[in-house]
Amino acid sequence: MAFGFAQAFRRFGRLALAGAIGAGLAAGDVGAEQKTPSPGSAKALFGGVSLPTQGLAQPIGFYAKGCMAGAVALPTDGPTWQAMRLSRNRRWGNPVTIALLERFSQDAAKYAGWPGILVGDIAQPRGGPMPSGHASHQIGLDADVWLTPMPPHRMTAEEREDLPFTSMLQKNKFLTIDPRVWTESHARLLMLAASYPQVERIFVNPAIKKKMCDTWTGDRTNLGKLRPEYGHDSHFHIRLKCPPGAAGCTSQAPVAAGDGCDKSLAWWFTPAPWAPPKPPKADAKPPKPPREMMVSDLPKACAAVLDAASVASIQAATYDGETSAATAFTVAPAAAPTADDDEALPDVGPVPNDKPTIQ
């Protein structure tokens, strides 16, 4: 690769980061010290709803600022998948998302040598901001898939709550893949996920992106869909495009042409992403604490989504493989794409955060 990772590593050495990197990895699977949402906030209201709305499926707004109507649930078990962390009630999504996950799980077993996928968070029953774990996953078009293969037995609810994540990173080394856990099957799984035309992006740890850039010898057409981002060392995050005709869905701009193995990746291996914020000037006013997101901050339709009638039960809204997403949309185009800024959409969990502590 042309951008010289060795030079970046030498710079880190001079910054005395070697001992600090990896020290912040945690075994838990929730964001660190997340504040409990205030009653009446969007997080509290959307997080308190247990069932989706009746009617047609619609993603509303942007991945990190929106909601969804007419969600369906991924069945907890299938021939080639199992849903994890069931107590969170986050296995809801747009029908196109659930259909893609089921097909991906089948293709992974057939073509990638992967026995089955473990599916983490998709979205809440009506989408919206979650009380913990994510900034995105709000419109039913994001889904987390573990980098741990499905075990040969059907796990109990307790096992699905307690099974630890397996990081692909070496501890106490800077953004370095652990060869004891990384396999060619992991690489095939990621490239298979990127191959579907519905998939817009796949967020992975920068070390995983670098590993793919360095070692993938197959067709690299879709390698650019793999986007480096904090965390994502024990799971990857699939993001789907706004479905055709989803008039209320705000698209993210397509990824740039190329495989992404360039300066945009090299940046993650410089001090810049890990540097602490600059201290404020002595005479500067202290910044105001960030305000909690309220329902009024979301698209106007989200208030109606919160108030809409619920389906009768989880079973009534569980995807059956026959639900047609195409009937859920009008012919109106999706909203104009936003700026292509992956880092503006942080996904802060539920995974260990590999961001090192600066000493």
mmCIF file of N, CA, C and O in Angstrom, residues 78-110:
data_model
loop_
_atom_site.group_PDB
_atom_site.id
_atom_site.type_symbol
_atom_site.label_atom_id
_atom_site.label_comp_id
_atom_site.label_asym_id
_atom_site.label_seq_id
_atom_site.Cartn_x
_atom_site.Cartn_y
_atom_site.Cartn_z
ATOM 1 N N GLY A 78 -33.493 -19.029 12.863
ATOM 2 C CA GLY A 78 -33.682 -19.517 11.511
ATOM 3 C C GLY A 78 -32.645 -20.585 11.234
ATOM 4 O O GLY A 78 -31.755 -20.833 12.055
ATOM 5 N N PRO A 79 -32.709 -21.225 10.101
ATOM 6 C CA PRO A 79 -31.734 -22.283 9.789
ATOM 7 C C PRO A 79 -30.296 -21.796 9.829
ATOM 8 O O PRO A 79 -29.393 -22.560 10.175
ATOM 9 N N THR A 80 -30.094 -20.497 9.488
ATOM 10 C CA THR A 80 -28.730 -19.986 9.389
ATOM 11 C C THR A 80 -28.551 -18.671 10.137
ATOM 12 O O THR A 80 -27.673 -17.881 9.814
ATOM 13 N N TRP A 81 -29.375 -18.410 11.140
ATOM 14 C CA TRP A 81 -29.178 -17.224 11.976
ATOM 15 C C TRP A 81 -29.781 -17.441 13.346
ATOM 16 O O TRP A 81 -30.647 -18.281 13.546
ATOM 17 N N GLN A 82 -29.289 -16.660 14.308
ATOM 18 C CA GLN A 82 -29.886 -16.547 15.628
ATOM 19 C C GLN A 82 -29.794 -15.087 16.052
ATOM 20 O O GLN A 82 -28.780 -14.425 15.822
ATOM 21 N N ALA A 83 -30.870 -14.573 16.630
ATOM 22 C CA ALA A 83 -30.890 -13.199 17.121
ATOM 23 C C ALA A 83 -30.333 -13.158 18.538
ATOM 24 O O ALA A 83 -30.620 -14.041 19.354
ATOM 25 N N MET A 84 -29.555 -12.132 18.824
ATOM 26 C CA MET A 84 -28.880 -12.015 20.108
ATOM 27 C C MET A 84 -29.484 -10.901 20.963
ATOM 28 O O MET A 84 -30.212 -10.042 20.470
ATOM 29 N N ARG A 85 -29.152 -10.948 22.274
ATOM 30 C CA ARG A 85 -29.555 -9.917 23.230
ATOM 31 C C ARG A 85 -31.050 -9.601 23.101
ATOM 32 O O ARG A 85 -31.467 -8.456 22.910
ATOM 33 N N LEU A 86 -31.858 -10.643 23.238
ATOM 34 C CA LEU A 86 -33.291 -10.505 22.986
ATOM 35 C C LEU A 86 -33.960 -9.531 23.944
ATOM 36 O O LEU A 86 -34.978 -8.912 23.593
ATOM 37 N N SER A 87 -33.414 -9.375 25.150
ATOM 38 C CA SER A 87 -34.040 -8.491 26.127
ATOM 39 C C SER A 87 -34.049 -7.037 25.673
ATOM 40 O O SER A 87 -34.849 -6.230 26.157
ATOM 41 N N ARG A 88 -33.210 -6.694 24.723
ATOM 42 C CA ARG A 88 -33.158 -5.310 24.252
ATOM 43 C C ARG A 88 -34.352 -4.948 23.360
ATOM 44 O O ARG A 88 -34.627 -3.767 23.151
ATOM 45 N N ASN A 89 -34.984 -5.948 22.778
ATOM 46 C CA ASN A 89 -36.109 -5.712 21.864
ATOM 47 C C ASN A 89 -35.685 -4.812 20.704
ATOM 48 O O ASN A 89 -36.374 -3.850 20.345
ATOM 49 N N ARG A 90 -34.565 -5.157 20.101
ATOM 50 C CA ARG A 90 -34.026 -4.352 18.996
ATOM 51 C C ARG A 90 -33.867 -5.182 17.718
ATOM 52 O O ARG A 90 -32.985 -4.905 16.911
ATOM 53 N N ARG A 91 -34.723 -6.166 17.513
ATOM 54 C CA ARG A 91 -34.627 -6.975 16.295
ATOM 55 C C ARG A 91 -35.680 -6.574 15.268
ATOM 56 O O ARG A 91 -36.119 -7.383 14.452
ATOM 57 N N TRP A 92 -36.042 -5.297 15.290
ATOM 58 C CA TRP A 92 -37.053 -4.763 14.389
ATOM 59 C C TRP A 92 -36.389 -3.997 13.256
ATOM 60 O O TRP A 92 -35.390 -3.317 13.442
ATOM 61 N N GLY A 93 -36.994 -4.090 12.065
ATOM 62 C CA GLY A 93 -36.435 -3.363 10.937
ATOM 63 C C GLY A 93 -37.424 -3.227 9.808
ATOM 64 O O GLY A 93 -38.534 -3.781 9.835
ATOM 65 N N ASN A 94 -37.026 -2.490 8.802
ATOM 66 C CA ASN A 94 -37.797 -2.427 7.578
ATOM 67 C C ASN A 94 -37.807 -3.818 6.940
ATOM 68 O O ASN A 94 -36.818 -4.552 7.058
ATOM 69 N N PRO A 95 -38.871 -4.223 6.255
ATOM 70 C CA PRO A 95 -38.883 -5.552 5.637
ATOM 71 C C PRO A 95 -37.705 -5.826 4.719
ATOM 72 O O PRO A 95 -37.221 -6.959 4.644
ATOM 73 N N VAL A 96 -37.198 -4.785 4.023
ATOM 74 C CA VAL A 96 -36.058 -5.034 3.140
ATOM 75 C C VAL A 96 -34.816 -5.402 3.936
ATOM 76 O O VAL A 96 -33.974 -6.192 3.484
ATOM 77 N N THR A 97 -34.683 -4.865 5.137
ATOM 78 C CA THR A 97 -33.540 -5.190 5.993
ATOM 79 C C THR A 97 -33.628 -6.624 6.488
ATOM 80 O O THR A 97 -32.642 -7.370 6.451
ATOM 81 N N ILE A 98 -34.791 -7.013 6.964
ATOM 82 C CA ILE A 98 -34.954 -8.367 7.495
ATOM 83 C C ILE A 98 -34.784 -9.390 6.375
ATOM 84 O O ILE A 98 -34.137 -10.432 6.563
ATOM 85 N N ALA A 99 -35.322 -9.099 5.207
ATOM 86 C CA ALA A 99 -35.160 -10.018 4.079
ATOM 87 C C ALA A 99 -33.692 -10.146 3.685
ATOM 88 O O ALA A 99 -33.214 -11.246 3.379
ATOM 89 N N LEU A 100 -32.978 -9.038 3.701
ATOM 90 C CA LEU A 100 -31.550 -9.075 3.350
ATOM 91 C C LEU A 100 -30.764 -9.904 4.353
ATOM 92 O O LEU A 100 -29.899 -10.703 3.987
ATOM 93 N N LEU A 101 -31.057 -9.748 5.631
ATOM 94 C CA LEU A 101 -30.342 -10.513 6.660
ATOM 95 C C LEU A 101 -30.580 -12.012 6.501
ATOM 96 O O LEU A 101 -29.648 -12.815 6.640
ATOM 97 N N GLU A 102 -31.820 -12.386 6.227
ATOM 98 C CA GLU A 102 -32.112 -13.809 6.050
ATOM 99 C C GLU A 102 -31.390 -14.359 4.824
ATOM 100 O O GLU A 102 -30.785 -15.440 4.880
ATOM 101 N N ARG A 103 -31.420 -13.616 3.726
ATOM 102 C CA ARG A 103 -30.731 -14.096 2.532
ATOM 103 C C ARG A 103 -29.223 -14.144 2.759
ATOM 104 O O ARG A 103 -28.547 -15.095 2.350
ATOM 105 N N PHE A 104 -28.685 -13.111 3.389
ATOM 106 C CA PHE A 104 -27.249 -13.072 3.672
ATOM 107 C C PHE A 104 -26.823 -14.265 4.512
ATOM 108 O O PHE A 104 -25.787 -14.888 4.262
ATOM 109 N N SER A 105 -27.619 -14.612 5.507
ATOM 110 C CA SER A 105 -27.268 -15.743 6.359
ATOM 111 C C SER A 105 -27.211 -17.039 5.559
ATOM 112 O O SER A 105 -26.332 -17.888 5.770
ATOM 113 N N GLN A 106 -28.139 -17.191 4.639
ATOM 114 C CA GLN A 106 -28.151 -18.392 3.798
ATOM 115 C C GLN A 106 -26.965 -18.419 2.835
ATOM 116 O O GLN A 106 -26.307 -19.438 2.659
ATOM 117 N N ASP A 107 -26.684 -17.268 2.224
ATOM 118 C CA ASP A 107 -25.560 -17.190 1.295
ATOM 119 C C ASP A 107 -24.228 -17.374 2.017
ATOM 120 O O ASP A 107 -23.282 -17.952 1.464
ATOM 121 N N ALA A 108 -24.149 -16.872 3.261
ATOM 122 C CA ALA A 108 -22.908 -17.023 4.021
ATOM 123 C C ALA A 108 -22.597 -18.486 4.285
ATOM 124 O O ALA A 108 -21.442 -18.918 4.212
ATOM 125 N N ALA A 109 -23.634 -19.259 4.594
ATOM 126 C CA ALA A 109 -23.427 -20.687 4.816
ATOM 127 C C ALA A 109 -23.052 -21.400 3.520
ATOM 128 O O ALA A 109 -22.249 -22.342 3.523
ATOM 129 N N LYS A 110 -23.598 -20.927 2.423
ATOM 130 C CA LYS A 110 -23.389 -21.596 1.140
ATOM 131 C C LYS A 110 -22.078 -21.208 0.476
ATOM 132 O O LYS A 110 -21.385 -22.055 -0.113
#
